[in-house]
Structure formats: structure tokens, C-alpha cells
Short mmCIF file of C-alpha atoms and ligand atoms in Angstrom, two decimals:
data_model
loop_
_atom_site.label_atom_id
_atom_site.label_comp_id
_atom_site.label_asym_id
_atom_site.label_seq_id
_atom_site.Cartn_x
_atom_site.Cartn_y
_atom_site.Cartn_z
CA UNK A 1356 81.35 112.15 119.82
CA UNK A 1357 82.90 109.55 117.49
CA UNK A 1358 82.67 110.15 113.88
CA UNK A 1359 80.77 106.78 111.96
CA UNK A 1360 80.93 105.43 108.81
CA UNK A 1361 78.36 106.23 106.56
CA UNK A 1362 78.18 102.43 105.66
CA UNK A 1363 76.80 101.38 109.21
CA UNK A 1364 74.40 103.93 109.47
CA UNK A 1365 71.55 101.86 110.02
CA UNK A 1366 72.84 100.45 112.69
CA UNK A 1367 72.89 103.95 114.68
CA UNK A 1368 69.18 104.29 114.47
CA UNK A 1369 67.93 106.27 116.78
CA UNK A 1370 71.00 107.35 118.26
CA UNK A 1371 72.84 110.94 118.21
CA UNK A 1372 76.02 111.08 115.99
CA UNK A 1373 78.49 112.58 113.96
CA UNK A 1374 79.59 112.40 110.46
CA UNK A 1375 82.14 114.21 107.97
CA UNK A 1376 81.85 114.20 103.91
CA UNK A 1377 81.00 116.01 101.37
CA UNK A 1378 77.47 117.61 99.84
CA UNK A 1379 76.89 115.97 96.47
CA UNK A 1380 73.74 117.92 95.83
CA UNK A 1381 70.97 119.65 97.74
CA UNK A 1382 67.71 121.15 97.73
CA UNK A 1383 65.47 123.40 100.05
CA UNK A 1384 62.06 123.88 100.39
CA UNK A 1385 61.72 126.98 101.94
CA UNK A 1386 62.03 125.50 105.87
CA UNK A 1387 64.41 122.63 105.24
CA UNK A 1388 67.01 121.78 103.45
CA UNK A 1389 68.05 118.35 102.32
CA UNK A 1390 71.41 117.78 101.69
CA UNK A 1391 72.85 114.33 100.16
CA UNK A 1392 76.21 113.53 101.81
CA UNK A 1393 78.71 111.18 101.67
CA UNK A 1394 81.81 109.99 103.27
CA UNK A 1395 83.30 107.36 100.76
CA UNK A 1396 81.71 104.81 102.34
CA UNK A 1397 78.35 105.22 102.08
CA UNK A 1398 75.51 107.46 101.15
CA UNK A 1399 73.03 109.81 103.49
CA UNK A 1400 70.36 112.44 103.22
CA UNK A 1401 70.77 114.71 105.85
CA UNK A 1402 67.74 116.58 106.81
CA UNK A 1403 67.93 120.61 108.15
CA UNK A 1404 64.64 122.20 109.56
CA UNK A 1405 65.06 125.76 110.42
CA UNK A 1406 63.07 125.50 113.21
CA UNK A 1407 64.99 122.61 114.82
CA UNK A 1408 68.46 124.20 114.22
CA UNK A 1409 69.79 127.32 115.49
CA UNK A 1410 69.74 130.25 113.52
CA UNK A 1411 73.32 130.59 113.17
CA UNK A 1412 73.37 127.02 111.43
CA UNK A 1413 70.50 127.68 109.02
CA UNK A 1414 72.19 131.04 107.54
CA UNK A 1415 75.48 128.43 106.80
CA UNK A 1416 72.82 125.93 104.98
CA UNK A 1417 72.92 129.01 102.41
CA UNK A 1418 76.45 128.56 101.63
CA UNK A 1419 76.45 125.25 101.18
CA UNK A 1420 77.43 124.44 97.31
CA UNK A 1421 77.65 121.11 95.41
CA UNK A 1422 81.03 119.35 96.93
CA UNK A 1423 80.84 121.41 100.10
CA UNK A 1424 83.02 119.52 102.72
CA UNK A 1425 80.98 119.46 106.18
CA UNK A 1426 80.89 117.47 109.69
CA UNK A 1427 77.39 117.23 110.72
CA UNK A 1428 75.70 116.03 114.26
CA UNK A 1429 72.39 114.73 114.75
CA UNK A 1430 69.96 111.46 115.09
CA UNK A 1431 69.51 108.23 112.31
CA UNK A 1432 66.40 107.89 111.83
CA UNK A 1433 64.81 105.56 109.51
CA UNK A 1434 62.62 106.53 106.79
CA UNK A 1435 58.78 106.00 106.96
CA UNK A 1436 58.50 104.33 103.93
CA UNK A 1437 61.86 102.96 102.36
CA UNK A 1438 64.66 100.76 103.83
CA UNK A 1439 66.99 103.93 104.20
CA UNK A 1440 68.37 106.23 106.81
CA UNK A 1441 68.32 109.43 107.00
CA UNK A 1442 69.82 112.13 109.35
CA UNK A 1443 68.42 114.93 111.16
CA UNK A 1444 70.97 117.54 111.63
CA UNK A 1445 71.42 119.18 114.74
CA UNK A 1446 74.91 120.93 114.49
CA UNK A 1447 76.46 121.83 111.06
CA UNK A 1448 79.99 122.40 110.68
CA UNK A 1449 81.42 123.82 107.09
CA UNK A 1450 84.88 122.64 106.76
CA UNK A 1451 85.32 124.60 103.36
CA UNK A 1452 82.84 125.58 100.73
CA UNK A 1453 83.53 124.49 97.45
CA UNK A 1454 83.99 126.39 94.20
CA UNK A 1455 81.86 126.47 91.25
CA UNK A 1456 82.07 122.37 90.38
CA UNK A 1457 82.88 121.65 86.66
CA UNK A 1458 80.87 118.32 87.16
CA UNK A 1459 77.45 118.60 87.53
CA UNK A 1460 74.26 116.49 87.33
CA UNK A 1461 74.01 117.22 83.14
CA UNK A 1462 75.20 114.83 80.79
CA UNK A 1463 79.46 115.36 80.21
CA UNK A 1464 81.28 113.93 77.25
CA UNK A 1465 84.16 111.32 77.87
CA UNK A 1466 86.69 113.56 77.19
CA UNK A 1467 85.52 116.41 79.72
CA UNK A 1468 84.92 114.04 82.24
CA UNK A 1469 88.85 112.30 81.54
CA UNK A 1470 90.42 115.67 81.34
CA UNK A 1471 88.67 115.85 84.64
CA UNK A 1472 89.68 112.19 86.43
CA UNK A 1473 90.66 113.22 89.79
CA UNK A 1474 87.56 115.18 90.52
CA UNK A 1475 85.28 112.46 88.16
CA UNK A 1476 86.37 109.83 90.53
CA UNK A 1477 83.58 111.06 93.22
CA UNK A 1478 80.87 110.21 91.09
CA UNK A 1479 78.16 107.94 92.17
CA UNK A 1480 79.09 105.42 89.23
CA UNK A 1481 83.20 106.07 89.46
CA UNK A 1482 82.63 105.55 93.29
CA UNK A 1483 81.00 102.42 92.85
CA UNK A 1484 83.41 101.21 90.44
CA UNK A 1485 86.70 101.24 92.54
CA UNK A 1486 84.59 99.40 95.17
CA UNK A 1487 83.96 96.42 93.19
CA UNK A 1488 87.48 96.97 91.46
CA UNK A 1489 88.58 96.93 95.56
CA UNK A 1490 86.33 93.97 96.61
CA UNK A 1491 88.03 92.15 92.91
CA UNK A 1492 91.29 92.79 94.71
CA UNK A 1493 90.71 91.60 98.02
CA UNK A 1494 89.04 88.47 96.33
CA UNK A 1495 92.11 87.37 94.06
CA UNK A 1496 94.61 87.19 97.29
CA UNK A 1497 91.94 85.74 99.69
CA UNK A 1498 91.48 83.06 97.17
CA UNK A 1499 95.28 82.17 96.44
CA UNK A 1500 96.58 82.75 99.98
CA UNK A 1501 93.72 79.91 101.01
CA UNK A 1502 95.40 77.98 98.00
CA UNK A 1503 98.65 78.08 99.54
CA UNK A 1504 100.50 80.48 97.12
CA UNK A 1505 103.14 83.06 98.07
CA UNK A 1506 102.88 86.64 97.27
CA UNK A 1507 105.95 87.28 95.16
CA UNK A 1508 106.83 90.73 93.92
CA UNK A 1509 108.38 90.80 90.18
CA UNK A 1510 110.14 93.63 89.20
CA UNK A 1511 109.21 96.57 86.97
CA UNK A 1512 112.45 97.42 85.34
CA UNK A 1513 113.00 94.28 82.98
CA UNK A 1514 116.13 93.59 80.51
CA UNK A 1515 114.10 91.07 78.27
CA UNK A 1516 110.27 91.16 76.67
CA UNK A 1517 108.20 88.59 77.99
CA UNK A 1518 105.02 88.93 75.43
CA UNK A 1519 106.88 89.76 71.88
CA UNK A 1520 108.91 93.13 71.38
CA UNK A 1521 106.55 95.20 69.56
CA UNK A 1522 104.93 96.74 72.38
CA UNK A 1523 107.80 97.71 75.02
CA UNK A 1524 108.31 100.76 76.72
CA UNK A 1525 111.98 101.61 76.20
CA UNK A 1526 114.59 103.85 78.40
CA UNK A 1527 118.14 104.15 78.96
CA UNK A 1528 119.39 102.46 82.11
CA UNK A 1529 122.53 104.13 83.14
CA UNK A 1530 126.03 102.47 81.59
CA UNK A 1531 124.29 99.01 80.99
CA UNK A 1532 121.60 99.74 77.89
CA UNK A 1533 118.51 99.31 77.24
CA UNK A 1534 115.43 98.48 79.54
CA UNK A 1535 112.18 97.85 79.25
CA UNK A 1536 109.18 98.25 81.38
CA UNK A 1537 107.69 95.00 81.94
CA UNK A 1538 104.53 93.65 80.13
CA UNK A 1539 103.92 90.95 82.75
CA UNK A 1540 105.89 89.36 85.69
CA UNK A 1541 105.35 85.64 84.40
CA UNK A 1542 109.04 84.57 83.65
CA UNK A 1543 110.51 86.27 87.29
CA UNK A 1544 107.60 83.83 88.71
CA UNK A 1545 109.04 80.93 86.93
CA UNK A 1546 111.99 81.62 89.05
CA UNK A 1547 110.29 81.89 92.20
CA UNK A 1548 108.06 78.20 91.64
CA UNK A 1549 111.35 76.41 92.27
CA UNK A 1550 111.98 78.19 95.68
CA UNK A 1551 108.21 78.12 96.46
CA UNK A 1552 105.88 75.77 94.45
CA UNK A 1553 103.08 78.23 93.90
CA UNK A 1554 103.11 81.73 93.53
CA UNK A 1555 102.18 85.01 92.45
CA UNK A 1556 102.14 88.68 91.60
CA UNK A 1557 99.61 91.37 90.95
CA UNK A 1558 101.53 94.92 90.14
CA UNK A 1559 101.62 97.44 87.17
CA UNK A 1560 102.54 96.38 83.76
CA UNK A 1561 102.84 98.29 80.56
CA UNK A 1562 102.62 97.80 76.78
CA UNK A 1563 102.97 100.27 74.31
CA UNK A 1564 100.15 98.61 72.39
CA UNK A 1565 99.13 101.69 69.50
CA UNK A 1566 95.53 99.60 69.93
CA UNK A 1567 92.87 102.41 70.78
CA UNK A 1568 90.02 99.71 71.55
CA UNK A 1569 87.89 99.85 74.77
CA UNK A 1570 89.52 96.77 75.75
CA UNK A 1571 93.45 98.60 76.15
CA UNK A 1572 95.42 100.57 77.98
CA UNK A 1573 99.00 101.23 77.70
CA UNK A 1574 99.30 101.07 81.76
CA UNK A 1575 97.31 98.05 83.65
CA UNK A 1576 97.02 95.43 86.70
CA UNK A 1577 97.66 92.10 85.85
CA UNK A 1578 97.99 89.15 88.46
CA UNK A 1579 100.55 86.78 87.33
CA UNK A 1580 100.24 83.26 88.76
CA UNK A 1581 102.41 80.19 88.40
CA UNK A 1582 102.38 76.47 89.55
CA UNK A 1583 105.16 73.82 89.69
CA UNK A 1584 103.83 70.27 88.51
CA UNK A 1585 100.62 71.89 87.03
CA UNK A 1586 100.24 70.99 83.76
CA UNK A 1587 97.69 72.52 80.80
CA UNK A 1588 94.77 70.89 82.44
CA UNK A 1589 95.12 71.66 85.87
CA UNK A 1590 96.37 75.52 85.09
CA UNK A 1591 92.54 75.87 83.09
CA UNK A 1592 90.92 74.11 86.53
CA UNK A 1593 92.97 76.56 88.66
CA UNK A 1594 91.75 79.79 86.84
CA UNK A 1595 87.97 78.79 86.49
CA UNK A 1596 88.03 78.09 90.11
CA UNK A 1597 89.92 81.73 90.87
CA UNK A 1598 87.24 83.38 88.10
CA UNK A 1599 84.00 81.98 89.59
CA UNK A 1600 84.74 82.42 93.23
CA UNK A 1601 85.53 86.12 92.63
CA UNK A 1602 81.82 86.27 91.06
CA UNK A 1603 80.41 84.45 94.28
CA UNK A 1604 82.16 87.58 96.18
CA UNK A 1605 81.38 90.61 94.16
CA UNK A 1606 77.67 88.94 94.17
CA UNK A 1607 77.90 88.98 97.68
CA UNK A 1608 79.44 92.34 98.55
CA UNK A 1609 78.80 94.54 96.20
CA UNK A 1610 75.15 94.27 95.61
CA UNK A 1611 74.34 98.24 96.25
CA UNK A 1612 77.77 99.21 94.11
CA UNK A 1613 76.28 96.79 91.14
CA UNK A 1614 72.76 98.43 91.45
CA UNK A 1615 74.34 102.09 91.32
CA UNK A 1616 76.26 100.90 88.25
CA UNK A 1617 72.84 99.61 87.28
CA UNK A 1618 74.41 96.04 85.96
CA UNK A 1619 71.64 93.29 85.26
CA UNK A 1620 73.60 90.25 87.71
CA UNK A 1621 71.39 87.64 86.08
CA UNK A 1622 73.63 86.79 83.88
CA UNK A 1623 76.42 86.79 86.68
CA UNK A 1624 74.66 84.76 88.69
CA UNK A 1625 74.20 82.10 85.77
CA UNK A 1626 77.86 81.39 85.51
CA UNK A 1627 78.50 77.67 87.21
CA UNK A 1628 81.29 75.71 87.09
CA UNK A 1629 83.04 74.02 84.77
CA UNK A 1630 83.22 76.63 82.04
CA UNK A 1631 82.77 76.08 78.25
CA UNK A 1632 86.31 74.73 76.59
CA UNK A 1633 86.62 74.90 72.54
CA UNK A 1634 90.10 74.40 71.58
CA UNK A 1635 90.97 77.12 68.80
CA UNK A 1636 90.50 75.13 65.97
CA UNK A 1637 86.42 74.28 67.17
CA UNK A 1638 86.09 78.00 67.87
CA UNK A 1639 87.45 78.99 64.62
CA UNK A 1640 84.90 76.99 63.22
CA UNK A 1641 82.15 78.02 65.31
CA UNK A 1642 83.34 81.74 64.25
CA UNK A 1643 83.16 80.90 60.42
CA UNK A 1644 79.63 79.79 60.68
CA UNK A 1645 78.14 82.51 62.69
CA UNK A 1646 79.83 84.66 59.52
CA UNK A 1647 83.02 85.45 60.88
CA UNK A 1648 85.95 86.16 58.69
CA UNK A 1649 88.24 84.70 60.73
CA UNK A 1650 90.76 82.18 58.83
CA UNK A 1651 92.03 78.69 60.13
CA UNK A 1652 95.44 80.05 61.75
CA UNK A 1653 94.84 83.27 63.02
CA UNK A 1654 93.55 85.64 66.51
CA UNK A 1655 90.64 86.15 67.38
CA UNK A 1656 89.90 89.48 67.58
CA UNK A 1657 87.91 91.99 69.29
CA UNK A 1658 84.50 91.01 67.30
CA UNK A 1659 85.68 87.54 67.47
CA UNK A 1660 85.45 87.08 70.60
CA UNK A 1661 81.81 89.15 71.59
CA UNK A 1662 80.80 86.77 68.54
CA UNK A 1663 82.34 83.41 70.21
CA UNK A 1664 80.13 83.63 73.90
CA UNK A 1665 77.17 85.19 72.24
CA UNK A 1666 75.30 82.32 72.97
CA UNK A 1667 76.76 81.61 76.23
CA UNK A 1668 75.70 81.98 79.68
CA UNK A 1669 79.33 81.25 81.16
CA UNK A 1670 82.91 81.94 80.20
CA UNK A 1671 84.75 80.42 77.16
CA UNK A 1672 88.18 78.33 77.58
CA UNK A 1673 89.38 79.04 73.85
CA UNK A 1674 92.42 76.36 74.37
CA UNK A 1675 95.47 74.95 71.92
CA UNK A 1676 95.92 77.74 69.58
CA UNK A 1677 98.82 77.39 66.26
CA UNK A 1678 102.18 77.45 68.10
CA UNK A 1679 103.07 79.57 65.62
CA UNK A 1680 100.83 82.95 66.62
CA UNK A 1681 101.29 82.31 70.13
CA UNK A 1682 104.14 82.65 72.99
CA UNK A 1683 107.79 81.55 72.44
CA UNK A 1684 107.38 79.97 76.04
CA UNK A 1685 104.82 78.02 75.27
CA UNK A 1686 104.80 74.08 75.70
CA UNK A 1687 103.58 72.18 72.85
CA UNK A 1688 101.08 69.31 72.66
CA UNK A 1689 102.46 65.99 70.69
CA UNK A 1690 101.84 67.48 67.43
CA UNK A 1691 104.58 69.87 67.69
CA UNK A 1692 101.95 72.37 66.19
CA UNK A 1693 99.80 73.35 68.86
CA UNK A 1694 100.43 75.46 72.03
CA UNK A 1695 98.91 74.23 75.67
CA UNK A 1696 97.77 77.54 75.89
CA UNK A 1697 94.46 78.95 76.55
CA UNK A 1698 92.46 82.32 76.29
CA UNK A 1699 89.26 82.78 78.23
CA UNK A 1700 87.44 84.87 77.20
CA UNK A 1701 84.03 86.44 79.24
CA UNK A 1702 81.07 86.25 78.22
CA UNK A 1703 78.53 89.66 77.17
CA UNK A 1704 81.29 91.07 75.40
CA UNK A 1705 83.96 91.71 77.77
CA UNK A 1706 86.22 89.65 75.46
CA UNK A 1707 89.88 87.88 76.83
CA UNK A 1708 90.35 88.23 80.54
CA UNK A 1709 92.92 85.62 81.14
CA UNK A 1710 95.70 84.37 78.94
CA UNK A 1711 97.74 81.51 80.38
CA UNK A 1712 99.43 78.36 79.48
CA UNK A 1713 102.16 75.29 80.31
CA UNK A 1714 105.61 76.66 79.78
CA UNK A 1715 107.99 74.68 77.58
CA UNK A 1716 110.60 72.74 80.39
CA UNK A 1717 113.20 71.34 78.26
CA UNK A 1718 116.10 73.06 77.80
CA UNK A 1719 116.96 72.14 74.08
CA UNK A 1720 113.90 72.61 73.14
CA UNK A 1721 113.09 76.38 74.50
CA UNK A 1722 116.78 77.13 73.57
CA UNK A 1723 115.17 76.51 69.93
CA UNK A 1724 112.45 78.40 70.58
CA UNK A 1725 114.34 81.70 71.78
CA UNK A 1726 116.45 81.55 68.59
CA UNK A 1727 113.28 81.18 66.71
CA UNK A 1728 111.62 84.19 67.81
CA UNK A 1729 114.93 85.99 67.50
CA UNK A 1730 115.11 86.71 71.14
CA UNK A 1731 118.43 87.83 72.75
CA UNK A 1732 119.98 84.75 73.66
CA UNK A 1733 121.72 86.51 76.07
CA UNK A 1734 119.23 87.89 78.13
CA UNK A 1735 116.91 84.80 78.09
CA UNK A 1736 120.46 82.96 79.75
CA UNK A 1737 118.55 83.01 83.44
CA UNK A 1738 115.67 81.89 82.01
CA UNK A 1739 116.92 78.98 80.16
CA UNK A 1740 119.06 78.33 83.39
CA UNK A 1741 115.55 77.09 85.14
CA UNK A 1742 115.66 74.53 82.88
CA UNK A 1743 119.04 72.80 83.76
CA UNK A 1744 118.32 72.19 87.54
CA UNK A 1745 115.41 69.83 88.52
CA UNK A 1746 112.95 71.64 86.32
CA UNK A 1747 109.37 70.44 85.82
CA UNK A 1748 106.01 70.57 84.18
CA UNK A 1749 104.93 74.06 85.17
CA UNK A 1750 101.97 76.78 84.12
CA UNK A 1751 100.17 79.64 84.53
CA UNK A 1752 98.49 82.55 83.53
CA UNK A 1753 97.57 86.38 83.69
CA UNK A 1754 94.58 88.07 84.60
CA UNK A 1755 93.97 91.81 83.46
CA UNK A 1756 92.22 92.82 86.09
CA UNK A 1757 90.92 96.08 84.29
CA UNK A 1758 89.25 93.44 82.23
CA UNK A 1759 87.66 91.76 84.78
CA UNK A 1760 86.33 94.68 87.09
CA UNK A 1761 84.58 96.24 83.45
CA UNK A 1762 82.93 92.37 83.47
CA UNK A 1763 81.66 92.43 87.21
CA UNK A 1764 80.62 96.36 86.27
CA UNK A 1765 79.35 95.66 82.67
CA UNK A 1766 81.56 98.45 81.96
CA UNK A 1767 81.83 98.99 78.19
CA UNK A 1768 85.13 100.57 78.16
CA UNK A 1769 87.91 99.59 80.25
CA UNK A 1770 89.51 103.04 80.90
CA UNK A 1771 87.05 104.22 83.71
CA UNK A 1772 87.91 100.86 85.80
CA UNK A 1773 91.35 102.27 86.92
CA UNK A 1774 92.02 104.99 88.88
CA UNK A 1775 94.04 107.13 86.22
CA UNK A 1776 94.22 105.44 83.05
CA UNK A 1777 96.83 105.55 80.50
CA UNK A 1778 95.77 105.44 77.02
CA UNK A 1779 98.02 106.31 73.46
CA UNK A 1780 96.42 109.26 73.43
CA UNK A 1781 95.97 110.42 77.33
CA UNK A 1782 98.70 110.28 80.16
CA UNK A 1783 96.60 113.66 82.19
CA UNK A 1784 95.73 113.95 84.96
O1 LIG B 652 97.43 87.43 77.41
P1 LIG B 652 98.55 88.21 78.03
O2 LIG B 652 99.40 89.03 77.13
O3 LIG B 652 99.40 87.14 78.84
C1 LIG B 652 100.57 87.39 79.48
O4 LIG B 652 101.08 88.47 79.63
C2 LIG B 652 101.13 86.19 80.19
N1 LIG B 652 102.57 86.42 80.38
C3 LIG B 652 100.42 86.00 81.49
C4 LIG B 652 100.88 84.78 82.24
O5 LIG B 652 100.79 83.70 81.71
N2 LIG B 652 101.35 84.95 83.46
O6 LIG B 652 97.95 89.18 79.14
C5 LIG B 652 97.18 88.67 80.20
C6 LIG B 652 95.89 89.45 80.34
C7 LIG B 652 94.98 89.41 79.11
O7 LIG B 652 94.21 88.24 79.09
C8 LIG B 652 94.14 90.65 79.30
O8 LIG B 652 93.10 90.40 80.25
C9 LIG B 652 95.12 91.61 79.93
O9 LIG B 652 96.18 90.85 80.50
N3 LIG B 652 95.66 92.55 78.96
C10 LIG B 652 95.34 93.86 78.90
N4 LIG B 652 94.50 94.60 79.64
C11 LIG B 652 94.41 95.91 79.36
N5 LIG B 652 95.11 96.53 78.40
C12 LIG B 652 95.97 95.83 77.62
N6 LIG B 652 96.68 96.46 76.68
C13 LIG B 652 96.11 94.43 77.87
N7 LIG B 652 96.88 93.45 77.32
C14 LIG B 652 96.59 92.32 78.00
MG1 LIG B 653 96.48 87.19 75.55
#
């Protein structure tokens, strides 16, 4: 007998099968025992009756602890009264019992349960979460391989900073230096636009940032994408579109995952097309009148930004911020003062999920920059190379895909949307 996913149960009603998880939890009355399984797809009650199971099986019920690993036989059947399926067991197998489990149904404090991430990760929430984080995933490269992008794979190990060098992770590479690990993949896909108009990454990247906030982690996902001949306008068109058809999808897909994580999708489902734009000067304003302290030429920050979509149903485009605070790669608008740059920021206080922006294409003119910022010169040489043969207008941006799973979750803090999170203070398990 073929072992099924616990995902397609339903459609195995009435029919004898097998399946293989785990026990989550249990009870017995006295003649049957009902055990909740599942296999990491899906979720089960499987029913025992000790007078429909031989005797040898009902003496192993009694072993049977929380996180018990079993294969179990038997017939779907559906419940009398709700839309679920349940199994009753014929043959039970107990592939091993489990020790005493440190997590149990009481209430754990965040630290336990991050000291205790690789067993935490079963949960019925933590479960749920990689699913949507998965589904988030899947949605990102079905959208831009439909766009026509190429995959392309920037590297880790980096000689150069790409977003300022306060916040790079330093080591010793052999006989040549210093390197760095890399905060985002964005100038390697400058490159690659030249050889292949639109393209992409989505990979690890690191920043030493000391910020403790539930918004940062030292270790995250971004997706880097960049398009030749796409200029400010077009790059903000490009990421609502990405943004609101991964919505549509998790909407779509991950209806049971969002109900576990008990996330209200009204609000989700409210989000249309185009999204809100303020450039930064109108949302600085907005900010000072709803009492912010925010001054003409600076960030917004965390409080900022919950403040800025408060009464918003869909994203915010927070677009031409002070050149000044912002990117040395950053093209500016005729001013001279203002970068083509944009934030958007989520609404319900999941803050900035995408930072992009056009890059500056003249060679002179980024050459300034570079010295500006007092970058190496000599490490930005490649860089300022793109500019010499047949360069163009050209954007793009970054998604922090931590960010925008904890959105699609309504998970407060960022940390439990990755698999093993790295934080200033936490690099266990
Ligand atoms: O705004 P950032 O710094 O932009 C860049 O790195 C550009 N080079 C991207 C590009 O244009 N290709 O980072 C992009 C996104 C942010 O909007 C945020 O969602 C996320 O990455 N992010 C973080 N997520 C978790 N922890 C941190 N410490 C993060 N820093 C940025
Ligand atoms: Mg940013």
C-alpha cells in the first residue's frame, strides 16, 4: 500500500490507506484513542477503538508520547458533522517513541522557544509559516520568469559594500585582503542587464546592522531585481505589480496556513492596484501632522512608517527622498537634490518591504558620486566600467522577503519567518 499525503486526504474517502508522521498530541477515552497526526503536509485525527484493532496494537497506543513517529493503516472517513477527515486505524506501526518533549501545549517564552528552533519549527503556527514563506517563494519566480527575466546568481563573497560600510561582515580572504559578505546582489545584477535585459537574484545577504528591532536580522533573503531601459516610473509599476500578484497567490493557496496563523485577510484582500505614492517630502509632511517628530531631511523610521499607512488600506510608494541620506548609486531627478528612489512600505505595520530605485548611468557623474561617499575607487573600477560601454537608463529594487512573509502572516516580529534566524544577539541553533 502506497503511503498518501496528508494534504489529499479527502480525496481517499472511503478507501483503505497508509500514512507516516508524527503524534502531535493525543487523548483516550478509555476504548479509543485519538491521536492527531501529521506528515508535513497536512493534518489528521486518527481514530483507535480497542475493539476494532488487535490487541497487540492497542497495548502500543500506550506508548505513544507527544512527537511519537508512527505509520498507520486504515479507512478516510469523513466526519459526521464538519468538513474534515478523519482516519480509522487498522494497523499501527511505532517507528520510535519520542522522549519527554520540551515543547508542549503551555504557553513558552520567546527565548525558550528560540533556544529551541529546530524542534519549534513543528509547531502548528511555525508549520504554517514556512508554507506561506514557501508559496511567497514559488510566487516571486513564477511571476518574473512569466516576465521574461533570467535567474542570475550574485555572489556572496563581495570586495566592495553595496548599501554604505557601516554594517559589513568582515573576513580575511587569503593573500588578497579584506572581504565582505554581501548586503545585496544589486550592483553584480547591473552587470548581468547588459548581457540579459532583465534579471534577478534571490539568495542570502547579511548586514551587521547592531538594530535589535522586530523588523532585523543580521542574516536574510532578499530578491534583487534589475531592468535595462526601466526608468523610476516603470521600476515602481514593476514592483506593485510583483507585490500584489504575490497577495492574489498566498490568498489563494494558503487559506488554511493563514487561518492557523489566525491572520484577519480582509485587509489583504483590500489591497488593489495602483498603490498609494507620496514622494518623501508629502510624507514628511503627512508625518509632522499626525505628530511625528520627524524633520524635513531625514528617515523614516520604524514608528514612522506604522504612522505613514495608518490610514491606508494598500501599500505606500514613499518616492524621491534627499540625495543626500540615500544610495551613492542613486540617479537624481533635475534638481540635483533628490534621488529616483523609492521605499514601500506595507501597510498594518509591517513597515519597508522594498527599497529600489534608477541607478545613476553616467560615468562622470557616478565617478563623483563614489568619491563623495568615500568609496574605494578602486574596487568600484568594474562598476564604473558599465558605464563606458552602451550603458542605459536602468533600475531596480530589493525585496526582504522576511519582511514580506511577516506581512502575508501578520507576523509581528520578523525572526520566526526564517528557518534559523540570525539576530545580534542569537546565532544558536
Ligand atoms: O532597502 P535595502 O537596503 O536596498 C538594497 O539593498 C538595494 N540594493 C536593493 C536593490 O535595489 N536591489 O534593502 C532591501 C530590502 C528592504 O526594503 C527590507 O525589506 C529588507 O531588504 N531589509 C532587511 N530585512 C531584514 N533585516 C534587515 N536587517 C534588513 N535590511 C533590509
Ligand atoms: Mg531601504
Amino acid at each position: 500500500m502506497d503511503i498518501i499525503s496528508l494534504k489529499n486526504a479527502s480525496s481517499h474517502a472511503g478507501k483503505a490507506i497508509k500514512i507516516a508522521g508524527w503524534v502531535f498530541n493525543f487523548r483516550s477515552s478509555g476504548s479509543i484513542y485519538f491521536l492527531q497526526i501529521r506528515d508535513g503536509s497536512g493534518y489528521i485525527q486518527a481514530i483507535v477503538s480497542k475493539d476494532v484493532v488487535s490487541s497487540k496494537i492497542w497495548d502500543l497506543c500506550a506508548k505513544i508520547t507527544q512527537e511519537t513517529s508512527v505509520i498507520l493503516e486504515g479507512e478516510i472517513t469523513k466526519h459526521p458533522k464538519k468538513e474534515e477527515y478523519e482516519l480509522q486505524v487498522k494497523e499501527l506501526e511505532i517507528v520510535q517513541v519520542a522522549e519527554e518533549y520540551p515543547i508542549s501545549k503551555k504557553e513558552h517564552g520567546p527565548d525558550f522557544l528560540l533556544d529551541n528552533r529546530h524542534l519549534w519549527l513543528r509547531s502548528k503556527k511555525q508549520w504554517a509559516i514556512q508554507k506561506v514563506r514557501n508559496t511567497v517563494i514559488n510566487g516571486i519566480y513564477e511571476f518574473l520568469n512569466n516576465d521574461g527575466f533570467n535567474k542570475i546568481d550574485s555572489p556572496i563573497l563581495t570586495p566592495n559594500a553595496c548599501e554604505g560600510t557601516t554594517t559589513l561582515f568582515e573576513l580575511e580572504y587569503f593573500d588578497l585582503g579584506k572581504a565582505y559578505l554581501s548586503q545585496s546582489g544589486q550592483l553584480y545584477l547591473e552587470a548581468a542587464i547588459y548581457s540579459l535585459g532583465k534579471v534577478f537574484d534571490f539568495g542570502p545577504v547579511f548586514r551587521a546592522e547592531k538594530s535589535k528591532t522586530r523588523r532585523h536580522l543580521t542574516e536574510f533573503w532578499m530578491m534583487d531585481a534589475e531592468m535595462a531601459f526601466y526608468d523610476h516610473e516603470m521600476n515602481m509599476k514593476m514592483q506593485e505589480e510583483l507585490i500584489y500578484s504575490i497577495i492574489q497567490k498566498v490568498l489563494k493557496e494558503c487559506i488554511q496556513e493563514l487561518e492557523i496563523l489566525e491572520r484577519d485577510i480582509e485587509p489583504l484582500k483590500k489591497i488593489k492596484l495602483p498603490f498609494t505614492r507620496l514622494t518623501h517630502n508629502e510624507a514628511v509632511k503627512k508625518l509632522q501632522k499626525l505628530g511625528s517628530d520627524i524633520k524635513d531631511n531625514e528617515d523614516l523610521g520604524g514608528d514612522d512608517e506604522t504612522l505613514l499607512t495608518k490610514d491606508s488600506d494598500s501599500p505606500v510608494f514613499v518616492d524621491k527622498w534627499p540625495a543626500e541620506i540615500k544610495s551613492f548609486y542613486m540617479k537624481r531627478d533635475e534638481s540635483d537634490k533628490l534621488a529616483l528612489c523609492d521605499d514601500l512600505i506595507a501597510p498594518e505595520g509591517f513597515g519597508e518591504i522594498i527599497g529600489g530605485s534608477q541607478r545613476e548611468d553616467d560615468y562622470n557623474t557616478l565617478e563623483k558620486r563614489i568619491k563623495e561617499h568615500k568609496l574605494p575607487a578602486k574596487d568600484f573600477e568594474w562598476y564604473l566600467d558599465l558605464r563606458k560601454y552602451g550603458s542605459v537608463p536602468h533600475s531596480g529594487f530589493g525585496i526582504g522577503l522576511e519582511r514580506l512573509v511577516g506581512w502575508m502572516c501578520g507576523t509581528k516580529h520578523i525572526r520566526e519567518t526564517i528557518p534559523f534566524p540570525r539576530l545580534i544577539t542569537r546565532l544558536k541553533p
